[in-house]
């Protein structure tokens, strides 16, 4: 029996008929894992259709994880399980409480319409390169957090352009890709402007910014605000063994530094919100209760996941800013 049948009089596109034929052959066990598919040229000649049509079918099966290709040899059956028509490659920078909310939101919004494979690059360019290269051509969609990795944009551009979505951070090199992202310059500036009256009681503003994984836009937004409103300010890379000067307000993107500042305040017997102030980044349930509440600048990661999923499922190509908000608590 033929593995593939194509009906020229059917209203179903020919590439979809090829896909259906192969899926049916797998379902009735005429194709097993590791079996080789008929060559592109053979199918093209047998049914008098273009090679591009056959390639489109085989590449779609590849994206679904049903087949794999060996350069110069052909296409082979990779999996005999194909309950999902779509497979999404999701590349996060790291897993933390905020990213877990984001990932859960994506899963819930997809609602079993696709298989989700998640990976982490941990801000390592070589790991980023490896994961991008290994995934290329094997998925329906690619959802990527490039962070501020130098060279990430060039690697992303090797992926199928119409299937890539950028998440959380974007930049000028990736402006042509659809995205749901934070605008860290605007968000930092807007939050500080909203808190201006409370900030006025402090003599100095200090941003603790290591610069390794934190978005660079935070610094730009901070400097824009301080310079425009004539606040004495400083950007430091670390807080280790620092002494807190009374009248200082700290903007702290990294929770490790938040803990260090709070510990030092205990050593110096300073009262938060009175002797010094804190604005943290990214809200968590713990920050609602620690020291009677830590003020935060935070985006809605759950909403970010919903927006991205809706964009993908509806085949929209947009750049959407997922705005942050200032949540004022006792630490300011």
GROMACS .gro file of C-alpha atoms in nm:
model
  332
    1UNK     CA    1   0.000   0.000   0.000
    2UNK     CA    2   0.113   0.352  -0.074
    3UNK     CA    3   0.215   0.556   0.227
    4UNK     CA    4   0.107   0.881   0.061
    5UNK     CA    5  -0.201   0.959  -0.149
    6UNK     CA    6  -0.286   1.289  -0.313
    7UNK     CA    7  -0.627   1.361  -0.469
    8UNK     CA    8  -0.601   1.636  -0.732
    9UNK     CA    9  -0.977   1.693  -0.716
   10UNK     CA   10  -0.990   1.744  -0.341
   11UNK     CA   11  -1.037   2.089  -0.193
   12UNK     CA   12  -0.780   2.006   0.075
   13UNK     CA   13  -0.437   2.159   0.001
   14UNK     CA   14  -0.196   1.897  -0.129
   15UNK     CA   15   0.062   1.950   0.144
   16UNK     CA   16  -0.209   1.883   0.406
   17UNK     CA   17  -0.304   1.564   0.223
   18UNK     CA   18   0.057   1.448   0.247
   19UNK     CA   19   0.062   1.524   0.620
   20UNK     CA   20  -0.266   1.339   0.674
   21UNK     CA   21  -0.138   1.039   0.478
   22UNK     CA   22   0.172   1.008   0.690
   23UNK     CA   23  -0.021   1.055   1.014
   24UNK     CA   24  -0.266   0.783   0.906
   25UNK     CA   25   0.022   0.550   0.815
   26UNK     CA   26   0.165   0.601   1.165
   27UNK     CA   27  -0.176   0.546   1.325
   28UNK     CA   28  -0.222   0.208   1.153
   29UNK     CA   29   0.143   0.117   1.224
   30UNK     CA   30   0.258   0.107   0.863
   31UNK     CA   31   0.521   0.357   0.969
   32UNK     CA   32   0.731   0.303   1.281
   33UNK     CA   33   0.985   0.514   1.463
   34UNK     CA   34   1.303   0.537   1.253
   35UNK     CA   35   1.137   0.451   0.921
   36UNK     CA   36   1.242   0.661   0.623
   37UNK     CA   37   0.982   0.861   0.432
   38UNK     CA   38   0.966   0.860   0.051
   39UNK     CA   39   1.208   1.116  -0.089
   40UNK     CA   40   1.089   1.464  -0.181
   41UNK     CA   41   1.172   1.399  -0.547
   42UNK     CA   42   0.986   1.068  -0.554
   43UNK     CA   43   0.665   1.217  -0.410
   44UNK     CA   44   0.694   1.519  -0.639
   45UNK     CA   45   0.728   1.305  -0.953
   46UNK     CA   46   0.465   1.051  -0.853
   47UNK     CA   47   0.189   1.307  -0.799
   48UNK     CA   48   0.312   1.577  -1.042
   49UNK     CA   49   0.338   1.836  -0.769
   50UNK     CA   50   0.616   2.079  -0.689
   51UNK     CA   51   0.904   1.988  -0.461
   52UNK     CA   52   0.813   2.294  -0.252
   53UNK     CA   53   0.472   2.141  -0.174
   54UNK     CA   54   0.632   1.818  -0.051
   55UNK     CA   55   0.896   2.010   0.145
   56UNK     CA   56   0.623   2.220   0.308
   57UNK     CA   57   0.449   1.902   0.428
   58UNK     CA   58   0.769   1.741   0.555
   59UNK     CA   59   0.886   2.058   0.730
   60UNK     CA   60   0.546   2.094   0.899
   61UNK     CA   61   0.577   1.736   1.025
   62UNK     CA   62   0.926   1.825   1.143
   63UNK     CA   63   0.794   2.125   1.335
   64UNK     CA   64   0.537   1.903   1.503
   65UNK     CA   65   0.811   1.666   1.616
   66UNK     CA   66   0.683   1.376   1.406
   67UNK     CA   67   0.980   1.353   1.169
   68UNK     CA   68   1.345   1.453   1.168
   69UNK     CA   69   1.583   1.519   0.882
   70UNK     CA   70   1.935   1.396   0.815
   71UNK     CA   71   2.118   1.623   0.573
   72UNK     CA   72   2.175   1.448   0.241
   73UNK     CA   73   1.983   1.136   0.344
   74UNK     CA   74   1.619   1.234   0.388
   75UNK     CA   75   1.335   1.243   0.641
   76UNK     CA   76   1.268   0.982   0.909
   77UNK     CA   77   0.993   0.913   1.162
   78UNK     CA   78   1.089   1.061   1.499
   79UNK     CA   79   0.772   1.010   1.702
   80UNK     CA   80   0.456   0.804   1.661
   81UNK     CA   81   0.266   1.026   1.905
   82UNK     CA   82   0.117   1.340   1.752
   83UNK     CA   83  -0.176   1.453   1.964
   84UNK     CA   84  -0.062   1.815   1.923
   85UNK     CA   85  -0.059   1.988   1.587
   86UNK     CA   86   0.169   2.263   1.721
   87UNK     CA   87   0.487   2.257   1.929
   88UNK     CA   88   0.613   2.575   2.096
   89UNK     CA   89   0.978   2.629   2.186
   90UNK     CA   90   0.994   2.855   2.494
   91UNK     CA   91   1.334   2.994   2.596
   92UNK     CA   92   1.344   3.177   2.931
   93UNK     CA   93   1.647   3.338   3.093
   94UNK     CA   94   1.589   3.176   3.435
   95UNK     CA   95   1.316   3.034   3.654
   96UNK     CA   96   1.204   3.251   3.945
   97UNK     CA   97   0.871   3.335   4.106
   98UNK     CA   98   0.785   3.594   3.839
   99UNK     CA   99   0.881   3.375   3.544
  100UNK     CA  100   0.690   3.083   3.697
  101UNK     CA  101   0.376   3.300   3.696
  102UNK     CA  102   0.446   3.390   3.334
  103UNK     CA  103   0.501   3.030   3.226
  104UNK     CA  104   0.190   2.911   3.410
  105UNK     CA  105  -0.011   3.184   3.240
  106UNK     CA  106   0.111   3.071   2.897
  107UNK     CA  107   0.024   2.708   2.974
  108UNK     CA  108  -0.324   2.796   3.095
  109UNK     CA  109  -0.390   3.024   2.797
  110UNK     CA  110  -0.270   2.765   2.544
  111UNK     CA  111  -0.523   2.525   2.697
  112UNK     CA  112  -0.376   2.210   2.538
  113UNK     CA  113  -0.377   2.361   2.188
  114UNK     CA  114  -0.003   2.303   2.160
  115UNK     CA  115   0.284   2.118   2.323
  116UNK     CA  116   0.511   2.350   2.522
  117UNK     CA  117   0.884   2.271   2.559
  118UNK     CA  118   1.060   2.513   2.795
  119UNK     CA  119   1.435   2.573   2.820
  120UNK     CA  120   1.661   2.816   3.014
  121UNK     CA  121   1.976   2.991   2.890
  122UNK     CA  122   2.079   3.137   3.231
  123UNK     CA  123   2.222   3.450   3.062
  124UNK     CA  124   2.490   3.236   2.894
  125UNK     CA  125   2.538   3.315   2.524
  126UNK     CA  126   2.686   2.974   2.442
  127UNK     CA  127   2.390   2.799   2.602
  128UNK     CA  128   2.159   3.037   2.414
  129UNK     CA  129   2.336   2.950   2.087
  130UNK     CA  130   2.317   2.575   2.153
  131UNK     CA  131   1.945   2.579   2.233
  132UNK     CA  132   1.860   2.798   1.932
  133UNK     CA  133   2.062   2.581   1.693
  134UNK     CA  134   1.916   2.256   1.824
  135UNK     CA  135   1.557   2.383   1.808
  136UNK     CA  136   1.580   2.548   1.466
  137UNK     CA  137   1.317   2.402   1.232
  138UNK     CA  138   1.173   2.166   1.490
  139UNK     CA  139   0.892   2.382   1.627
  140UNK     CA  140   0.582   2.568   1.513
  141UNK     CA  141   0.658   2.879   1.720
  142UNK     CA  142   0.959   3.016   1.907
  143UNK     CA  143   0.898   3.228   2.220
  144UNK     CA  144   1.225   3.381   2.334
  145UNK     CA  145   1.357   3.599   2.617
  146UNK     CA  146   1.675   3.752   2.472
  147UNK     CA  147   1.742   3.964   2.784
  148UNK     CA  148   2.045   4.186   2.722
  149UNK     CA  149   2.269   3.912   2.580
  150UNK     CA  150   2.507   4.058   2.322
  151UNK     CA  151   2.479   3.847   2.006
  152UNK     CA  152   2.134   3.703   2.087
  153UNK     CA  153   1.965   3.897   1.805
  154UNK     CA  154   2.191   3.744   1.537
  155UNK     CA  155   2.109   3.395   1.661
  156UNK     CA  156   1.736   3.468   1.673
  157UNK     CA  157   1.749   3.584   1.311
  158UNK     CA  158   1.852   3.232   1.204
  159UNK     CA  159   1.506   3.103   1.308
  160UNK     CA  160   1.200   3.107   1.076
  161UNK     CA  161   1.112   3.478   1.085
  162UNK     CA  162   0.733   3.438   1.085
  163UNK     CA  163   0.739   3.196   1.379
  164UNK     CA  164   0.939   3.401   1.634
  165UNK     CA  165   0.791   3.598   1.926
  166UNK     CA  166   0.996   3.805   2.171
  167UNK     CA  167   0.909   3.812   2.540
  168UNK     CA  168   0.982   4.048   2.832
  169UNK     CA  169   1.273   4.244   2.678
  170UNK     CA  170   1.323   4.362   2.322
  171UNK     CA  171   1.563   4.600   2.149
  172UNK     CA  172   1.624   4.784   1.821
  173UNK     CA  173   1.778   4.475   1.659
  174UNK     CA  174   1.457   4.280   1.721
  175UNK     CA  175   1.207   4.555   1.642
  176UNK     CA  176   1.062   4.365   1.343
  177UNK     CA  177   0.957   4.070   1.559
  178UNK     CA  178   0.619   4.060   1.739
  179UNK     CA  179   0.662   4.093   2.113
  180UNK     CA  180   0.505   4.143   2.453
  181UNK     CA  181   0.764   4.330   2.652
  182UNK     CA  182   0.837   4.576   2.928
  183UNK     CA  183   0.963   4.924   2.845
  184UNK     CA  184   1.207   4.959   3.131
  185UNK     CA  185   1.306   5.318   3.048
  186UNK     CA  186   0.947   5.443   3.055
  187UNK     CA  187   0.840   5.224   3.346
  188UNK     CA  188   1.125   5.334   3.572
  189UNK     CA  189   1.070   5.700   3.488
  190UNK     CA  190   0.690   5.683   3.532
  191UNK     CA  191   0.715   5.502   3.865
  192UNK     CA  192   0.964   5.751   4.009
  193UNK     CA  193   0.756   6.042   3.881
  194UNK     CA  194   0.450   5.897   4.052
  195UNK     CA  195   0.648   5.866   4.377
  196UNK     CA  196   0.806   6.212   4.346
  197UNK     CA  197   0.630   6.363   4.648
  198UNK     CA  198   0.744   6.077   4.872
  199UNK     CA  199   1.096   6.085   4.726
  200UNK     CA  200   1.126   6.455   4.807
  201UNK     CA  201   1.194   6.380   5.176
  202UNK     CA  202   1.516   6.194   5.087
  203UNK     CA  203   1.850   6.360   5.015
  204UNK     CA  204   1.988   6.101   4.774
  205UNK     CA  205   1.867   5.828   4.536
  206UNK     CA  206   2.083   5.518   4.481
  207UNK     CA  207   2.021   5.255   4.213
  208UNK     CA  208   2.192   4.923   4.289
  209UNK     CA  209   2.253   4.786   3.941
  210UNK     CA  210   2.499   4.496   3.891
  211UNK     CA  211   2.452   4.511   3.513
  212UNK     CA  212   2.478   4.137   3.455
  213UNK     CA  213   2.117   4.039   3.388
  214UNK     CA  214   1.915   4.345   3.484
  215UNK     CA  215   1.762   4.538   3.191
  216UNK     CA  216   1.979   4.834   3.091
  217UNK     CA  217   1.670   5.050   3.041
  218UNK     CA  218   1.634   5.072   3.419
  219UNK     CA  219   1.949   5.283   3.440
  220UNK     CA  220   1.841   5.513   3.158
  221UNK     CA  221   1.498   5.571   3.314
  222UNK     CA  222   1.655   5.632   3.656
  223UNK     CA  223   1.909   5.882   3.524
  224UNK     CA  224   1.648   6.063   3.314
  225UNK     CA  225   1.428   6.116   3.617
  226UNK     CA  226   1.705   6.219   3.857
  227UNK     CA  227   1.859   6.466   3.614
  228UNK     CA  228   1.530   6.618   3.505
  229UNK     CA  229   1.408   6.664   3.862
  230UNK     CA  230   1.749   6.754   4.009
  231UNK     CA  231   1.779   6.466   4.256
  232UNK     CA  232   2.122   6.382   4.392
  233UNK     CA  233   2.181   6.031   4.265
  234UNK     CA  234   2.427   5.746   4.221
  235UNK     CA  235   2.440   5.410   4.042
  236UNK     CA  236   2.640   5.140   4.222
  237UNK     CA  237   2.711   4.781   4.115
  238UNK     CA  238   2.689   4.612   4.456
  239UNK     CA  239   2.593   4.676   4.817
  240UNK     CA  240   2.822   4.433   4.997
  241UNK     CA  241   2.955   4.584   5.323
  242UNK     CA  242   2.805   4.925   5.245
  243UNK     CA  243   2.691   5.164   5.517
  244UNK     CA  244   2.344   5.313   5.478
  245UNK     CA  245   2.346   5.691   5.491
  246UNK     CA  246   2.037   5.834   5.656
  247UNK     CA  247   1.823   6.012   5.398
  248UNK     CA  248   1.901   5.769   5.116
  249UNK     CA  249   1.638   5.589   4.912
  250UNK     CA  250   1.748   5.272   4.732
  251UNK     CA  251   1.605   5.140   4.406
  252UNK     CA  252   1.683   4.767   4.406
  253UNK     CA  253   1.617   4.538   4.106
  254UNK     CA  254   1.794   4.236   4.261
  255UNK     CA  255   1.640   4.065   4.566
  256UNK     CA  256   1.980   3.956   4.697
  257UNK     CA  257   2.070   4.322   4.737
  258UNK     CA  258   1.731   4.388   4.896
  259UNK     CA  259   1.816   4.138   5.169
  260UNK     CA  260   2.162   4.294   5.218
  261UNK     CA  261   2.015   4.642   5.261
  262UNK     CA  262   1.756   4.518   5.509
  263UNK     CA  263   2.021   4.329   5.709
  264UNK     CA  264   2.247   4.635   5.720
  265UNK     CA  265   1.958   4.851   5.839
  266UNK     CA  266   1.918   4.615   6.137
  267UNK     CA  267   2.290   4.646   6.217
  268UNK     CA  268   2.262   5.027   6.211
  269UNK     CA  269   1.922   5.021   6.386
  270UNK     CA  270   1.761   5.230   6.112
  271UNK     CA  271   1.389   5.249   6.051
  272UNK     CA  272   1.279   5.178   5.696
  273UNK     CA  273   1.052   5.444   5.551
  274UNK     CA  274   1.180   5.700   5.799
  275UNK     CA  275   1.562   5.693   5.810
  276UNK     CA  276   1.594   5.550   5.460
  277UNK     CA  277   1.368   5.421   5.184
  278UNK     CA  278   1.343   5.126   4.945
  279UNK     CA  279   1.182   5.067   4.607
  280UNK     CA  280   1.218   4.707   4.497
  281UNK     CA  281   1.150   4.554   4.154
  282UNK     CA  282   0.893   4.280   4.081
  283UNK     CA  283   0.626   4.220   4.343
  284UNK     CA  284   0.593   3.898   4.543
  285UNK     CA  285   0.359   3.797   4.828
  286UNK     CA  286   0.654   3.820   5.069
  287UNK     CA  287   0.718   4.185   4.981
  288UNK     CA  288   0.364   4.267   5.092
  289UNK     CA  289   0.447   4.171   5.452
  290UNK     CA  290   0.824   4.215   5.504
  291UNK     CA  291   0.894   4.530   5.712
  292UNK     CA  292   0.521   4.616   5.692
  293UNK     CA  293   0.546   4.619   5.314
  294UNK     CA  294   0.811   4.688   5.050
  295UNK     CA  295   0.728   4.937   4.774
  296UNK     CA  296   0.770   4.781   4.430
  297UNK     CA  297   0.773   4.854   4.059
  298UNK     CA  298   0.615   4.552   3.899
  299UNK     CA  299   0.454   4.434   3.577
  300UNK     CA  300   0.171   4.181   3.554
  301UNK     CA  301   0.345   3.865   3.437
  302UNK     CA  302   0.019   3.672   3.416
  303UNK     CA  303  -0.124   3.935   3.182
  304UNK     CA  304   0.196   3.917   2.977
  305UNK     CA  305   0.144   3.545   2.923
  306UNK     CA  306  -0.219   3.591   2.822
  307UNK     CA  307  -0.134   3.869   2.574
  308UNK     CA  308   0.142   3.666   2.412
  309UNK     CA  309  -0.071   3.353   2.379
  310UNK     CA  310  -0.363   3.544   2.227
  311UNK     CA  311  -0.125   3.702   1.978
  312UNK     CA  312   0.012   3.364   1.870
  313UNK     CA  313  -0.322   3.183   1.851
  314UNK     CA  314  -0.477   3.469   1.652
  315UNK     CA  315  -0.168   3.502   1.431
  316UNK     CA  316  -0.120   3.869   1.520
  317UNK     CA  317   0.208   4.048   1.465
  318UNK     CA  318   0.230   4.334   1.714
  319UNK     CA  319   0.472   4.493   1.958
  320UNK     CA  320   0.286   4.531   2.288
  321UNK     CA  321   0.419   4.707   2.598
  322UNK     CA  322   0.315   4.529   2.917
  323UNK     CA  323   0.324   4.828   3.152
  324UNK     CA  324   0.452   4.821   3.506
  325UNK     CA  325   0.293   4.994   3.801
  326UNK     CA  326   0.418   5.143   4.126
  327UNK     CA  327   0.283   4.973   4.439
  328UNK     CA  328   0.347   5.205   4.734
  329UNK     CA  329   0.397   5.051   5.077
  330UNK     CA  330   0.562   5.143   5.406
  331UNK     CA  331   0.922   5.119   5.279
  332UNK     CA  332   0.882   5.456   5.105
   0.00000   0.00000   0.00000
